[in-house]
Coordinates of C-alpha atoms and ligand atoms in Angstrom, one line a residue:
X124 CA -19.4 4.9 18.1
X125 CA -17.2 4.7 15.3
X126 CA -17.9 1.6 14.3
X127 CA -20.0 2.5 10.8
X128 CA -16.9 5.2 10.0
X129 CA -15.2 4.3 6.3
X130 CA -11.4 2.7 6.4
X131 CA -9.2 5.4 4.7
X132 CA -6.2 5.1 2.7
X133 CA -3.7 6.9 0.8
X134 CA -1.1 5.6 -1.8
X135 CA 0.4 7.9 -4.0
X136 CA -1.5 6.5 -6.4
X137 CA -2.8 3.4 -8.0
X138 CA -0.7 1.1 -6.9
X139 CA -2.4 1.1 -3.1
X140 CA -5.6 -0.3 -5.1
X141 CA -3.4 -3.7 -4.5
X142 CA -3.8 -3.0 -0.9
X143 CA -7.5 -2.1 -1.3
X144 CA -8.1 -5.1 -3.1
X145 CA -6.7 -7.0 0.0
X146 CA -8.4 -4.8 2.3
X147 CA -11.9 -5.3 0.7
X148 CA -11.2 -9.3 0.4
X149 CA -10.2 -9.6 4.3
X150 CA -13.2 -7.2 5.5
X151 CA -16.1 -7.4 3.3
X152 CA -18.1 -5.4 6.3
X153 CA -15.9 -2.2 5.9
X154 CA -16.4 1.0 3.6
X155 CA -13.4 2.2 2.1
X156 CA -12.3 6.0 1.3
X157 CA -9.0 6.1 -0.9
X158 CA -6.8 8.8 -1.9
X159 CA -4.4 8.4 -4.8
X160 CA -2.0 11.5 -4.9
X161 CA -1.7 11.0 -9.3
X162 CA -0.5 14.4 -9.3
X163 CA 2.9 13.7 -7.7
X164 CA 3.6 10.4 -7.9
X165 CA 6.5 8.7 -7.7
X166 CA 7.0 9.5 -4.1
X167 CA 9.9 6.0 -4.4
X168 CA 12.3 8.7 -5.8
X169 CA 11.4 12.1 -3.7
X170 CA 13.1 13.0 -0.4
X171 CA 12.3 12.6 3.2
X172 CA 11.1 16.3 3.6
X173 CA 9.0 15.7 0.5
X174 CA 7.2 12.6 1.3
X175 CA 6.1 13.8 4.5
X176 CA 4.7 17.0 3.5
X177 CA 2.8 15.2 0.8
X178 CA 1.7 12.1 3.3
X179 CA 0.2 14.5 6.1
X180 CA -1.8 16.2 3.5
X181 CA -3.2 13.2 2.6
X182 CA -3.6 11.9 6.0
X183 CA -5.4 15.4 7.0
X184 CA -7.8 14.9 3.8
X185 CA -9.1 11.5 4.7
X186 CA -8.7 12.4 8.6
X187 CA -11.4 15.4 7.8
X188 CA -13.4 12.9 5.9
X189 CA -14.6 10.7 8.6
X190 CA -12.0 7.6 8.9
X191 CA -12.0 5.7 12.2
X192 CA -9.0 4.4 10.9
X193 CA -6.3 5.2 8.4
X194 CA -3.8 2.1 6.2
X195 CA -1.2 3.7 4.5
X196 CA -0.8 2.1 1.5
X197 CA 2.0 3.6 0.1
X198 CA 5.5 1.8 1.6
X199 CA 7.6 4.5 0.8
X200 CA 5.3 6.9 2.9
X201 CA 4.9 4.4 5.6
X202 CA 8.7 3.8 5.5
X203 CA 9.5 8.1 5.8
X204 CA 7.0 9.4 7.4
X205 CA 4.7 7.3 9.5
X206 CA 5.5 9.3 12.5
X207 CA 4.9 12.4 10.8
X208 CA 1.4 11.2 9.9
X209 CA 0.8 9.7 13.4
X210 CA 1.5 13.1 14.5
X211 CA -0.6 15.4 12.6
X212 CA -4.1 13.0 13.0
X213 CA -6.1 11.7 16.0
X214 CA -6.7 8.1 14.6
X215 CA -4.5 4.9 14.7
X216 CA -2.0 4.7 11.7
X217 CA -1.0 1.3 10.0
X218 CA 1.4 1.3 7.7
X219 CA 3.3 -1.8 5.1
X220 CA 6.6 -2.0 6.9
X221 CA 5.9 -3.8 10.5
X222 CA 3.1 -5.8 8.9
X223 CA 5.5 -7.5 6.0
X224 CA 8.6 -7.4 8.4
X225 CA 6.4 -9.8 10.7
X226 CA 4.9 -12.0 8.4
X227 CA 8.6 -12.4 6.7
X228 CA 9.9 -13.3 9.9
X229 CA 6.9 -15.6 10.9
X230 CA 8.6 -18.1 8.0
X231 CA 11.5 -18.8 10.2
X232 CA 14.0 -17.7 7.1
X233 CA 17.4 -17.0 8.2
X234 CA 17.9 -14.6 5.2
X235 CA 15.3 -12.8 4.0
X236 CA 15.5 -10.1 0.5
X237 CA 13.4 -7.0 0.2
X238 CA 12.7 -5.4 -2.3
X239 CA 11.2 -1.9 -2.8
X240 CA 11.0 1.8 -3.7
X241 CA 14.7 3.2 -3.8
X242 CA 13.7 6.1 -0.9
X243 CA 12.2 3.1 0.8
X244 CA 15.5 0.9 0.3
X245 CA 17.4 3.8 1.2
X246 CA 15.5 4.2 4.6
X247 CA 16.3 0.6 5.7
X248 CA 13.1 0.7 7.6
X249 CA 12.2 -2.9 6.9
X250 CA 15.8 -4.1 7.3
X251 CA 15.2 -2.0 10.8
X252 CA 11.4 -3.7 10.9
X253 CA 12.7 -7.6 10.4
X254 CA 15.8 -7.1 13.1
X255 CA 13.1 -5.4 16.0
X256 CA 11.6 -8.6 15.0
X257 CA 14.8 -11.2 15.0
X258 CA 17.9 -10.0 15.6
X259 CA 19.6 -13.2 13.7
X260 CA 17.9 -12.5 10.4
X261 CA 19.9 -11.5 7.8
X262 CA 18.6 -9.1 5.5
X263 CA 19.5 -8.7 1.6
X264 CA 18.0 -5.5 -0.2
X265 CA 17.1 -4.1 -3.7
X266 CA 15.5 -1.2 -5.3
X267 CA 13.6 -2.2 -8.1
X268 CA 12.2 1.3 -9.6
X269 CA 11.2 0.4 -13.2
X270 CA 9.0 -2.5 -11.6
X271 CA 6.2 0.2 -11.3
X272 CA 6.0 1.3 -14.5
X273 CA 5.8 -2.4 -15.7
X274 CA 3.2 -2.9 -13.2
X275 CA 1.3 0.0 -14.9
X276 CA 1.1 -1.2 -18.0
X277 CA 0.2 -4.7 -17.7
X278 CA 3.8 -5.8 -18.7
X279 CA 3.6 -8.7 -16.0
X280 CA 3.8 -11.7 -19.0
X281 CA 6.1 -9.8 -21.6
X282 CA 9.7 -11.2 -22.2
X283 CA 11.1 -7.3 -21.6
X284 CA 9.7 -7.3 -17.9
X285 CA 11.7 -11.5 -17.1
X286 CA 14.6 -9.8 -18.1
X287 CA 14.8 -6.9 -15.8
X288 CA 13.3 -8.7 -12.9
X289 CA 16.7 -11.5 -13.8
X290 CA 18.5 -8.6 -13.5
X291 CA 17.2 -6.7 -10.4
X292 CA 16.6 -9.8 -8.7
X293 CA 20.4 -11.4 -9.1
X294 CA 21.4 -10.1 -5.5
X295 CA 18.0 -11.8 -3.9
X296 CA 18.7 -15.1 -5.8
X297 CA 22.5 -15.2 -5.2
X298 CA 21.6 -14.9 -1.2
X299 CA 19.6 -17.7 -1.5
X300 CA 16.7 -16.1 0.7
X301 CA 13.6 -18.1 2.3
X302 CA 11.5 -15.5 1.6
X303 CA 10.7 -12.0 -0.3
X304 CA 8.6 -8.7 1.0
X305 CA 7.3 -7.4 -2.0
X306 CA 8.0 -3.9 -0.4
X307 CA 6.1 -2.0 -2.3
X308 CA 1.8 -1.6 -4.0
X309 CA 3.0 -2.2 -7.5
X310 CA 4.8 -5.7 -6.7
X311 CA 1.8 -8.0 -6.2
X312 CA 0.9 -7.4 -9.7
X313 CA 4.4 -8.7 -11.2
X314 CA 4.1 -11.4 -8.6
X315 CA 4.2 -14.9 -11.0
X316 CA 7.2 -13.0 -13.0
X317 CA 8.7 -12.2 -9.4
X318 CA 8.3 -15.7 -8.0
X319 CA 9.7 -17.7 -11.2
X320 CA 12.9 -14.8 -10.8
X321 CA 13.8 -16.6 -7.5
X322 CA 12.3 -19.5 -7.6
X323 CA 9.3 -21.5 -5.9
X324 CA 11.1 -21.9 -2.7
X325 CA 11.1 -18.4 -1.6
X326 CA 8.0 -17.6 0.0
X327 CA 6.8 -14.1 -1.3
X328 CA 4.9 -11.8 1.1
X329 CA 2.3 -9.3 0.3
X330 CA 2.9 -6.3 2.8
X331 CA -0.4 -5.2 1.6
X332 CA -2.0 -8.5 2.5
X333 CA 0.0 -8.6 5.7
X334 CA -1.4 -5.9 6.8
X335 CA -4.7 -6.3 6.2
X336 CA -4.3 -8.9 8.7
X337 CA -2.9 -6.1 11.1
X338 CA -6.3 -4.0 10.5
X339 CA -8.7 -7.1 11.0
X340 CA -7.0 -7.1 14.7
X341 CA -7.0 -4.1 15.3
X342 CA -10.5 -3.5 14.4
X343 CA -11.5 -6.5 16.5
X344 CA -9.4 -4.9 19.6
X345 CA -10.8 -2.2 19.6
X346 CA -14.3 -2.5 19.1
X347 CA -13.9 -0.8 15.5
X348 CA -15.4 -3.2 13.2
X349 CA -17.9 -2.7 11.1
X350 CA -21.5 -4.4 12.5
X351 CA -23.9 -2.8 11.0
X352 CA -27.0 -5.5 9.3
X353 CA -27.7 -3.4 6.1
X354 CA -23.9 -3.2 5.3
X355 CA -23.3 -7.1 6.2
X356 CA -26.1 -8.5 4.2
X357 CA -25.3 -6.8 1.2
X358 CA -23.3 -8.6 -1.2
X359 CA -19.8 -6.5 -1.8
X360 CA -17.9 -5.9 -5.0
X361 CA -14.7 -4.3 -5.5
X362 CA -14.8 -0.7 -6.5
X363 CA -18.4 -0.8 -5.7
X364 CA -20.3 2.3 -4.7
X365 CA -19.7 1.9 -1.0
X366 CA -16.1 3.1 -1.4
X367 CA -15.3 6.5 -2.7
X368 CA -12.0 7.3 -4.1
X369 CA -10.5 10.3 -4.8
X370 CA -7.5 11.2 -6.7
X371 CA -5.3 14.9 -7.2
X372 CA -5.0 14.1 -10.8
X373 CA -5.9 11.9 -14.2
X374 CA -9.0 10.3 -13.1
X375 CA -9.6 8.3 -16.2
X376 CA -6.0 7.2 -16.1
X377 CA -6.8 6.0 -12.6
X378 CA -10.1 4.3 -13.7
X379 CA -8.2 2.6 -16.5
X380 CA -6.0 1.3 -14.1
X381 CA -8.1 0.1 -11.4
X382 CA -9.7 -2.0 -14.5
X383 CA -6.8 -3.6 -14.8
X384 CA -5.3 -4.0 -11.9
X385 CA -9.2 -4.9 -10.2
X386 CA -11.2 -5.8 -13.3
X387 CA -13.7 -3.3 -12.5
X388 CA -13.8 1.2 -12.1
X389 CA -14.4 2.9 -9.0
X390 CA -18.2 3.5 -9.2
X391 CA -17.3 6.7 -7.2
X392 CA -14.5 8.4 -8.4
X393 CA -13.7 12.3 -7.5
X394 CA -10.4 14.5 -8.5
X395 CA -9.3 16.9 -5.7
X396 CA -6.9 19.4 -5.0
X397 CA -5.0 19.1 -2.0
X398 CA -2.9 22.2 -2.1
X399 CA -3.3 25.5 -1.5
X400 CA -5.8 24.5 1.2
X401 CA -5.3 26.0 4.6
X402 CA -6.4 23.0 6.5
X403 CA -4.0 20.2 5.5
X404 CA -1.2 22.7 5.7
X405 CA 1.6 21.0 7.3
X406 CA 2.6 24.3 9.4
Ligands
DGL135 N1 3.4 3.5 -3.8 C1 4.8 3.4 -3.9 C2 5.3 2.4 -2.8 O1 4.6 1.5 -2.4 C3 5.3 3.1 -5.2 C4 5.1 4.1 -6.3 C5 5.8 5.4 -6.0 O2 7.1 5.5 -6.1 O3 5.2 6.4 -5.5 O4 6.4 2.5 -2.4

């Protein structure tokens, strides 16, 4: 029975606490282990060879933790290297990309923008995602790099951070899209700035929240969920000390971070090491 097993995920670094966050919301039964790889993040600007190497480590980390199942937070990892990761572990995978694609195309819009990581714009994996889905939806894409940054430091209401999104978000606006995959962790934090950009008619959609939709099936299919009384009848906080999170670098950085992006710090929060360590080599 794996059912009492933690939920791993990795991001490449604090920006998958937005997925957490919708994680923990949707399935307040679950225990959560996350990995943020601080030490080389941005993975939005690395290549495809890069990405993967630095996603199976992660995956083999949290795999040889105990996961019965393993969200990949990050979208540029999900959209490189998710059949890398599938791969190298046992467990069932779910990445951002087929979650968002789905929910954008569950909208009915004929045109729908993406915006993302430029290794992730680059890979037109949700372009790829949306048409499996519809064949007749047109897609309209942008990279949007210095969004994470902005995200970082809490720039979501300054003046500085509406001007750049006017500017990266001209393409999207132009199209006239019916809605918006906010392709990547950071976005959902920029999300009011984001949604005045375009206007209120274009339905924005969470990949992160999307899929945490995907997991709650998936557990239920599969028997996987969480049923255990102690866990259910205690009352759940984020960041609490039922999840553990780990990061390869900066932890107080990361605990800032969390606080801000959460409103609370990881009660249990480790730094390791992931390289030079025989068992998550990736050959
Ligand atoms: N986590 C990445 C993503 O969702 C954004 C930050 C990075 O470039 O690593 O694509």
């Amino acid at each position: 029975m794996l059912n009492h097993l933690p939920i791993g995920i990795f991001d490449s670094g604090v920006g998958g606490l937005t997925v957490y966050r919708a994680l923990h919301e949707r399935l307040p039964n679950e225990r959560f282990v996350y990995l943020g790889d601080t030490a080389r993040v941005p993975y939005g600007t690395k290549s495809l060879a890069t990405i993967e190497r630095y996603a199976i480590e992660n995956s083999r980390f949290l795999a040889a933790r105990g996961v019965k199942l393993l969200v990949v937070a990050c979208n540029t990892a999900s959209a490189l290297a998710l059949p890398a990761i599938q791969k190298a572990i046992k467990i069932d995978v779910i990445g951002m990309i087929e979650p968002g694609a789905r929910k954008a195309v569950e909208t009915g819009a004929k045109r729908i923008g993406v915006i993302a990581t430029e290794a992730t714009i680059g890979s037109n994996a949700y372009a790829k995602a949306i048409k499996n889905f519809n064949q007749q939806t047109e897609v309209v894409e942008t990279a949007c790099p210095l969004f994470v940054p902005l995200a970082e430091e809490s720039w979501a209401d300054e003046p500085e951070t509406a001007s750049i999104a006017a500017k990266y978000l001209s393409k999207i606006k132009e199209a006239n899209v019916g809605a918006l995959v906010l392709g990547c962790t950071h976005y959902p934090i920029l999300r009011d700035v984001i949604q005045e950009t375009v206007g209120a008619s274009v339905k924005l959609i969470d990949s992160g929240e999307a899929a945490a939709e995907t997991v709650d099936n998936l557990l239920k299919n599969k028997n996987l969920a969480n049923l255990t009384a102690a866990q259910i009848s205690r009352q759940r906080s984020l960041c609490d000390d039922l999840d553990h999170f780990f990061v390869t670098d900066a932890a107080e950085r990361f605990a800032r971070v969390a606080e801000r992006f959460l409103g609370s710090q990881p009660a249990r929060l480790e730094a390791v090491e992931l390289w030079g360590n025989d068992e998550l080599r990736t050959n």
